[in-house]
Amino acid sequence: MAIRERLSGNEAVAYAIRQINPDVMPAFPITPSTEIPQYVANYIANGKVDTEFIHVESEHSAMSAAVGASAAGARVVTATSSCGMALMWEELYVAASDRLPVVMALVNRALSGPININADHSDSMGARDSGWIQIYAESNQEVYDNFLQAYPIAEHEAVHLPVMICQDGFITSHGVENILLVEDEKVKEFVGEYCPAHYLLNEKEPMALGPYAVSSYYMETKRGQREAMKNARRVILEVAERFEKMTGRKYGFFEEYRMEDAEYVIVIIGSAAGTCRAAVDHIRKESGKKVGLLKIRVFRPFPEEELAEALRDKKAVAVLDRSEMFSATGGPLGTEVRSALYGAKSRAEVVNYFYGLGGRDITVEDFEEVYTKLEKLAETHKAEDMYDYIGLRER
Amino acid sequence: MYFTSLVSVTLFHRLLRNRAGESVATEHFIFLLASRIQNAEKFDEMKGNEMETAYNYKEVMSRRERLAPGHRMCAGCGGTVAVRAVLRALHPEDKAVVGNATGCLEVSTFMYPYTAYEDSYIHNAFENAGATMSGVETAYRVLRKKGKIGEEYKFITFGGDGGTYDIGFQSLSGAMERGHDMVYVCYDNGAYMNTGTQRSSATPQFADTTTTPAGTVSKGKVQIRKDLAAIMAEHHIPYVAQTTFTSNFKDLHTKAEKAIYTKGAAFLNVMSPCPRGWGYEPAELMNICKLAVESCYWPLYEVVDGKWILNYEPKNKLPVEDFLRTQKRFKHLFTPGGEELIAQCQAEVDRRWEELRRKCEA
């Protein structure tokens, strides 16, 4: 029987870490992820886990130590946010190219400046090309469930890539919700032991890691990572299926809400999907207009084909980005979705809006307005504001 | 599978051995040179150095090499000599993980698909050799506690002065403060040599580097060197030592052994001249080290559990000028008007030497 609890997103991740009992956790404090290492430190202080905590002096060292520990043969976890992850930047690439299955609990927060501690996705979206698998959550339940699935994906022999389990700073990390927890024994069985094929402390076979690779070898390394990322598509679904068998909770690359007959669709990542869902229900109830929601769970690898299939016959799509990328056009999610639809020869109208930067609230009314715009766009085929900001102060 | 091909490269070092070429011969030459100097002079009569075990030169030098020949380091490079000497201090039966900051050593000894290391080895990046090895060492403690590893491992990581005094300073400080059971070895050649001799905080005053070139207005580097060994000693770790290559390698060997077999964090600063950056002929390596020690430019000392010990006091302290004269990076000091600059160098050496003696007497 599942355990019924009320936990914040950070508590839920820490609870999952206790259940998984990883070997090493190098971590550095930063709001809003700080609580996660604090909770783990408490577990350690009270003998609840075997995990060794490395009290690193920076996030760069956190990921450096994570690389060292993972290469040595340990199962490694770390947690961070925002600028902390930005300081890790170089090491994110090293972890991925060294093919180390490190798992990071990322609590999404805006990057400086100005300094801001609230939710947006600029940290993880900026790292979207680093070679990490990225899985996002709408709720505390999802971040817990995603975290339990992280190691089986990361450590799968066909993958061997680091995984980022993302949740929205404060909105889910500090918001307390009802949650269903899996029993410790079941988690242990589900996640399994980490037995790497190659590691530094293998007494039988010394290993050298982190070579200087000249042009004759570098490109093949990248192809190796690419193949692993492709394999991750299959593995993510397999692990989700196994998870469903254990818990009854179903996960895929994305979640479709009232999409069967939907004509106007919002594509979004993270906690704001909950607000959007309320807008969908409200519109359908009030006017019967066919609106739907597609919430991305897996952003890396990007589920291009599946997404295009789900969206290609819609009349109009609004992709909502919670991070800027200053192309002076769209955002990271918008660019990917548009590209997927182009590849699928879809004739759906697409707009790409920015919302919630630095924790700016987005309301049910805001979403309703987006759906109204989509309806108009489908009629006129003319987007008045292809790349707009939602909820700016001047309006 | 690409993954396998990326990581299991270690066995390729055998290939490397077979194709060992010129640089092997060069290194052997340096050691021959070392032993010749040893026979010629009694440089190994050091005062106040209470070694736990008697140093047996022949036994130590005949230990198996843990850095295989055939790598791409320069002829006359001190870095390679330092690495071989430190690894020789490992008891032959012990296993080790060797770490490395980015630099000459890394790019020349582990160029895919060849590695020169007999032991497990990890290079991560430029500024994080300390943090990386602290991760390895922590993993070892957990896996050993869980019974997944039976054998004893030692953890030794190498960084140049750029990766240690400068960009890796914070990572080193953190690793030392946390007290990981590891040795951090700085092979200090006093500049960013891998990128072409740019100044670092280890570069001595007035040295001509590519970012502090001596010119009509400039006299080379303006600032004096950072004293890293002293800073490490202030971390109150159990063992810190400064050394370089003496004729019989006793000082370096003994210190490396102590550092490796002292429980907890240890730091070793090894002056390791660079023929390209310093401007000397490869055969001059040992002589330059000797002059550095005899002039007290590079004193040999250790700090054991907070106690400062001077390992060698020259009977006749040579002027620093003798050391400076051997290197092209100081050649502008030997042009008219350079006397004043050399006097400044001497004053700085004297000041530091007196300070060190005070610490060691106290």
Coordinates of C-alpha atoms in Angstrom, one line a residue, chain B:
Chain B
M1 CA 29.7 0.4 -28.0
Y2 CA 31.1 3.9 -27.9
F3 CA 31.0 4.1 -24.2
T4 CA 33.3 1.2 -23.8
S5 CA 35.8 2.5 -26.2
L6 CA 35.9 5.8 -24.4
V7 CA 36.7 4.6 -21.0
S8 CA 38.6 1.3 -21.2
V9 CA 41.6 2.8 -22.8
T10 CA 44.0 2.0 -20.1
L11 CA 45.4 -1.1 -21.5
F12 CA 46.6 0.8 -24.5
H13 CA 49.6 2.0 -22.5
R14 CA 51.4 -1.2 -23.5
L15 CA 51.2 0.0 -27.1
L16 CA 52.8 3.2 -25.9
R17 CA 55.6 1.4 -24.3
N18 CA 56.4 -0.5 -27.5
R19 CA 56.4 2.7 -29.5
A20 CA 58.5 4.5 -26.9
G21 CA 60.8 6.9 -28.7
E22 CA 62.9 9.9 -28.1
S23 CA 61.4 11.3 -25.0
V24 CA 62.1 8.0 -23.2
A25 CA 65.8 8.4 -24.0
T26 CA 65.7 11.9 -22.7
E27 CA 64.3 11.0 -19.4
H28 CA 66.7 8.2 -18.9
F29 CA 69.4 10.7 -19.7
I30 CA 68.2 13.0 -16.9
F31 CA 68.3 10.2 -14.4
L32 CA 71.8 9.2 -15.5
L33 CA 72.7 12.8 -15.1
A34 CA 71.2 12.8 -11.6
S35 CA 73.2 9.8 -10.5
R36 CA 76.4 11.4 -11.9
I37 CA 75.8 14.5 -9.9
Q38 CA 75.2 12.4 -6.9
N39 CA 78.5 10.7 -7.3
A40 CA 80.3 13.9 -7.9
E41 CA 79.0 15.9 -5.0
K42 CA 77.7 15.1 -1.5
F43 CA 74.4 17.0 -2.0
D44 CA 72.5 14.5 0.0
E45 CA 73.9 15.3 3.4
M46 CA 71.0 17.1 4.8
K47 CA 70.6 18.4 8.2
G48 CA 67.6 17.9 10.5
N49 CA 65.8 15.5 8.3
E50 CA 64.7 12.6 10.4
M51 CA 63.5 10.1 7.8
E52 CA 61.5 7.2 9.2
T53 CA 63.1 4.6 6.9
A54 CA 66.5 4.6 5.5
Y55 CA 66.6 5.8 1.9
N56 CA 67.9 3.2 -0.5
Y57 CA 68.7 5.0 -3.8
K58 CA 69.2 1.8 -5.8
E59 CA 66.0 0.1 -4.5
V60 CA 63.9 3.2 -5.1
M61 CA 65.2 3.8 -8.6
S62 CA 64.7 0.3 -9.6
R63 CA 61.0 0.2 -8.7
R64 CA 58.7 -0.3 -11.5
E65 CA 57.7 2.8 -13.4
R66 CA 54.1 3.8 -12.8
L67 CA 54.3 6.5 -15.5
A68 CA 55.1 4.5 -18.6
P69 CA 57.6 6.0 -21.1
G70 CA 56.5 7.1 -24.6
H71 CA 54.5 10.1 -23.4
R72 CA 54.8 13.5 -25.1
M73 CA 56.4 15.6 -22.4
C74 CA 59.4 17.7 -23.4
A75 CA 63.0 16.7 -23.0
G76 CA 64.3 18.4 -19.8
C77 CA 60.8 18.9 -18.3
G78 CA 60.7 18.9 -14.6
G79 CA 57.0 18.0 -14.4
T80 CA 57.6 14.4 -15.6
V81 CA 60.5 14.0 -13.3
A82 CA 58.3 15.1 -10.4
V83 CA 55.5 12.7 -11.3
R84 CA 57.8 9.7 -11.7
A85 CA 59.5 10.5 -8.4
V86 CA 56.2 10.9 -6.5
L87 CA 54.7 7.8 -7.9
R88 CA 57.9 5.9 -7.1
A89 CA 57.2 6.7 -3.4
L90 CA 54.1 4.5 -3.6
H91 CA 54.8 1.1 -2.1
P92 CA 55.0 -1.1 -5.1
E93 CA 52.2 -3.4 -3.8
D94 CA 49.7 -0.5 -3.2
K95 CA 47.1 0.6 -5.6
A96 CA 46.4 4.2 -6.4
V97 CA 44.2 6.6 -8.3
V98 CA 46.1 9.4 -10.0
G99 CA 44.4 12.7 -10.7
N100 CA 45.5 15.6 -12.9
A101 CA 44.5 19.1 -13.6
T102 CA 44.5 20.2 -17.2
G103 CA 48.0 21.2 -18.3
C104 CA 51.1 19.9 -20.1
L105 CA 51.1 16.8 -18.0
E106 CA 47.5 15.8 -18.9
V107 CA 47.6 16.5 -22.6
S108 CA 51.0 14.8 -23.0
T109 CA 50.4 11.7 -20.9
F110 CA 46.8 10.8 -21.8
M111 CA 46.1 11.6 -25.4
Y112 CA 43.3 9.3 -26.5
P113 CA 43.6 6.4 -27.1
Y114 CA 46.9 6.1 -25.1
T115 CA 47.6 6.5 -21.5
A116 CA 51.0 6.5 -19.8
Y117 CA 49.5 5.6 -16.4
E118 CA 49.8 2.2 -14.9
D119 CA 47.3 3.1 -12.2
S120 CA 43.7 4.3 -12.6
Y121 CA 43.8 7.9 -13.6
I122 CA 41.3 10.8 -13.9
H123 CA 41.5 14.1 -15.5
N124 CA 38.5 16.4 -15.2
A125 CA 39.3 20.0 -15.9
F126 CA 41.8 22.8 -15.2
E127 CA 40.6 24.2 -11.9
N128 CA 39.2 21.2 -10.0
A129 CA 41.8 18.5 -9.4
G130 CA 41.3 18.9 -5.7
A131 CA 37.5 18.6 -5.8
T132 CA 37.6 15.8 -8.3
M133 CA 40.0 13.7 -6.2
S134 CA 37.9 14.4 -3.1
G135 CA 35.0 12.8 -4.9
V136 CA 37.1 9.8 -5.8
E137 CA 38.4 9.4 -2.3
T138 CA 34.9 9.8 -0.8
A139 CA 33.5 7.2 -3.1
Y140 CA 36.4 4.9 -2.0
R141 CA 35.4 5.3 1.7
V142 CA 31.8 4.5 1.0
L143 CA 32.4 1.5 -1.3
R144 CA 35.0 0.1 1.1
K145 CA 32.6 0.4 4.0
K146 CA 30.0 -1.4 1.9
G147 CA 32.5 -4.2 1.2
K148 CA 32.6 -3.5 -2.5
I149 CA 36.3 -2.8 -2.5
G150 CA 38.8 -4.9 -0.6
E151 CA 42.2 -3.4 -1.5
E152 CA 43.8 -0.3 -0.1
Y153 CA 44.0 2.7 -2.5
K154 CA 46.0 5.9 -2.3
F155 CA 45.0 9.1 -3.9
I156 CA 47.4 11.4 -5.6
T157 CA 46.6 14.4 -7.8
F158 CA 48.9 16.6 -9.8
G159 CA 48.4 20.1 -11.0
G160 CA 50.7 22.8 -12.4
D161 CA 51.0 26.1 -10.6
G162 CA 48.4 27.7 -12.9
G163 CA 45.9 24.9 -11.9
T164 CA 46.9 25.1 -8.3
Y165 CA 48.0 28.6 -7.2
D166 CA 45.5 30.3 -9.4
I167 CA 42.4 28.8 -11.0
G168 CA 42.3 25.6 -8.8
F169 CA 43.2 27.4 -5.6
Q170 CA 39.6 27.3 -4.2
S171 CA 39.1 23.7 -5.1
L172 CA 42.4 22.8 -3.5
S173 CA 41.7 24.8 -0.4
G174 CA 38.3 23.1 -0.1
A175 CA 39.7 19.6 -0.5
M176 CA 42.5 20.3 2.0
E177 CA 40.1 21.9 4.6
R178 CA 37.8 18.9 4.3
G179 CA 40.7 16.6 5.1
H180 CA 40.3 14.0 2.4
D181 CA 42.9 11.3 2.6
M182 CA 44.8 12.4 -0.5
V183 CA 48.0 14.1 -1.7
Y184 CA 47.9 17.2 -3.9
V185 CA 51.1 17.6 -5.7
C186 CA 51.8 20.9 -7.4
Y187 CA 54.5 20.7 -10.0
D188 CA 55.4 24.3 -9.9
N189 CA 57.1 25.6 -13.0
G190 CA 56.1 29.2 -12.3
A191 CA 53.8 30.0 -15.3
Y192 CA 51.1 28.7 -17.5
M193 CA 53.4 26.6 -19.6
N194 CA 50.8 24.5 -21.5
T195 CA 49.3 27.6 -23.1
G196 CA 52.7 29.2 -23.8
T197 CA 54.3 30.7 -20.6
Q198 CA 51.8 33.2 -19.3
R199 CA 52.4 34.6 -15.9
S200 CA 50.8 33.0 -12.9
S201 CA 50.8 33.9 -9.2
A202 CA 53.7 31.5 -8.9
T203 CA 55.9 33.3 -11.4
P204 CA 58.8 35.0 -9.7
Q205 CA 59.2 38.7 -9.8
F206 CA 60.9 40.1 -13.0
A207 CA 60.4 36.9 -14.9
D208 CA 59.8 37.5 -18.6
T209 CA 56.6 35.7 -19.6
T210 CA 54.4 36.1 -22.6
T211 CA 51.9 38.2 -20.6
T212 CA 54.6 40.1 -18.7
P213 CA 57.2 40.5 -21.4
A214 CA 60.3 42.3 -20.6
G215 CA 60.5 45.4 -22.8
T216 CA 61.8 48.9 -23.0
V217 CA 59.4 49.9 -20.2
S218 CA 58.6 46.6 -18.5
K219 CA 61.0 44.6 -16.5
G220 CA 58.9 41.5 -16.6
K221 CA 56.5 40.4 -13.9
V222 CA 55.9 43.2 -11.4
Q223 CA 54.7 41.2 -8.4
I224 CA 56.4 38.7 -6.1
R225 CA 55.4 35.1 -5.9
K226 CA 52.5 33.7 -3.8
D227 CA 53.8 31.4 -1.0
L228 CA 51.5 28.5 -1.6
A229 CA 53.1 26.0 0.7
A230 CA 52.8 28.4 3.6
I231 CA 49.1 29.0 2.7
M232 CA 48.6 25.2 2.7
A233 CA 50.3 24.9 6.0
E234 CA 47.8 27.5 7.4
H235 CA 45.1 25.0 6.6
H236 CA 46.5 23.0 9.5
I237 CA 46.6 19.8 7.5
P238 CA 48.9 17.0 8.8
Y239 CA 51.6 17.3 6.1
V240 CA 52.9 20.0 3.9
A241 CA 56.3 20.0 2.2
Q242 CA 58.3 22.0 -0.3
T243 CA 60.9 20.2 -2.4
T244 CA 62.5 19.8 -5.7
F245 CA 65.0 17.5 -7.4
T246 CA 68.2 16.9 -5.4
S247 CA 70.9 14.8 -6.8
N248 CA 69.8 11.5 -5.2
F249 CA 66.1 12.4 -5.0
K250 CA 66.1 11.6 -1.4
D251 CA 64.3 14.8 -0.3
L252 CA 61.5 14.4 -2.8
H253 CA 61.1 10.7 -2.3
T254 CA 61.0 10.9 1.4
K255 CA 58.5 13.8 1.4
A256 CA 56.3 12.0 -1.2
E257 CA 56.3 8.9 0.9
K258 CA 55.3 10.8 4.0
A259 CA 52.6 12.7 2.1
I260 CA 51.1 9.5 0.7
Y261 CA 51.3 7.5 3.9
T262 CA 50.2 10.3 6.2
K263 CA 46.5 9.9 7.0
G264 CA 44.5 12.9 5.9
A265 CA 45.2 15.7 3.5
A266 CA 48.7 16.4 2.4
F267 CA 50.2 19.0 0.0
L268 CA 53.5 18.8 -1.8
N269 CA 55.0 21.7 -3.7
V270 CA 57.7 20.5 -6.1
M271 CA 59.7 23.1 -8.1
S272 CA 59.7 21.6 -11.5
P273 CA 61.6 23.7 -14.1
C274 CA 60.3 24.1 -17.6
P275 CA 63.0 24.3 -20.4
R276 CA 60.7 26.2 -22.7
G277 CA 59.3 28.7 -20.2
W278 CA 62.5 29.2 -18.3
G279 CA 64.9 29.0 -21.2
Y280 CA 67.5 26.4 -20.5
E281 CA 69.1 23.4 -22.2
P282 CA 67.5 20.1 -21.0
A283 CA 70.8 18.9 -19.5
E284 CA 70.7 22.0 -17.2
L285 CA 67.7 20.8 -15.2
M286 CA 69.4 19.3 -12.2
N287 CA 71.9 22.2 -12.0
I288 CA 69.1 24.7 -11.9
C289 CA 67.4 22.9 -9.1
K290 CA 70.6 22.7 -7.2
L291 CA 71.2 26.5 -7.5
A292 CA 67.6 27.1 -6.5
V293 CA 68.2 25.2 -3.3
E294 CA 71.7 26.4 -2.6
S295 CA 70.7 30.1 -3.1
C296 CA 67.7 29.5 -0.8
Y297 CA 65.4 30.7 -3.6
W298 CA 63.6 27.3 -3.1
P299 CA 64.2 26.2 0.4
L300 CA 63.5 22.5 1.3
Y301 CA 61.1 22.3 4.3
E302 CA 58.2 20.5 5.7
V303 CA 55.4 21.2 8.1
V304 CA 54.4 18.1 10.0
D305 CA 51.4 18.5 12.2
G306 CA 52.0 22.2 12.4
K307 CA 55.7 21.9 13.2
W308 CA 57.9 23.7 10.7
I309 CA 61.1 21.8 9.8
L310 CA 63.9 23.1 7.7
N311 CA 65.3 20.2 5.8
Y312 CA 68.4 21.8 4.4
E313 CA 70.6 24.7 5.2
P314 CA 73.4 25.5 2.7
K315 CA 76.8 25.9 4.2
N316 CA 77.5 28.7 1.8
K317 CA 74.3 30.4 0.7
L318 CA 74.8 31.2 -3.0
P319 CA 73.7 34.6 -4.4
V320 CA 70.3 34.3 -6.2
E321 CA 72.1 35.8 -9.2
D322 CA 73.7 32.4 -9.8
F323 CA 70.2 30.8 -10.1
L324 CA 68.8 33.7 -12.2
R325 CA 71.7 33.6 -14.6
T326 CA 70.9 30.0 -15.8
Q327 CA 67.6 31.0 -17.3
K328 CA 66.6 33.1 -20.4
R329 CA 63.5 34.4 -18.6
F330 CA 65.8 36.6 -16.5
K331 CA 68.3 37.6 -19.1
H332 CA 67.1 41.2 -19.1
L333 CA 68.3 41.4 -15.5
F334 CA 71.9 40.9 -16.8
T335 CA 71.8 44.0 -19.0
P336 CA 72.9 47.5 -17.8
G337 CA 70.6 48.7 -15.0
G338 CA 69.7 45.1 -14.0
E339 CA 71.8 45.2 -10.8
E340 CA 69.1 47.0 -8.9
L341 CA 66.5 44.4 -9.9
I342 CA 68.8 41.5 -9.0
A343 CA 69.3 43.2 -5.6
Q344 CA 65.6 43.3 -5.2
C345 CA 65.4 39.6 -6.0
Q346 CA 68.1 38.9 -3.4
A347 CA 66.3 41.0 -0.8
E348 CA 63.1 39.1 -1.3
V349 CA 64.9 35.7 -1.1
D350 CA 66.7 36.8 2.1
R351 CA 63.4 38.1 3.6
R352 CA 61.6 34.8 2.9
W353 CA 64.6 32.7 4.0
E354 CA 64.8 34.5 7.4
E355 CA 61.0 34.2 7.8
L356 CA 61.2 30.5 7.1
R357 CA 64.1 30.0 9.6
R358 CA 62.1 31.9 12.3
K359 CA 59.2 29.6 11.7
C360 CA 61.4 26.5 11.9
E361 CA 63.2 27.6 15.0
A362 CA 60.1 28.6 16.9

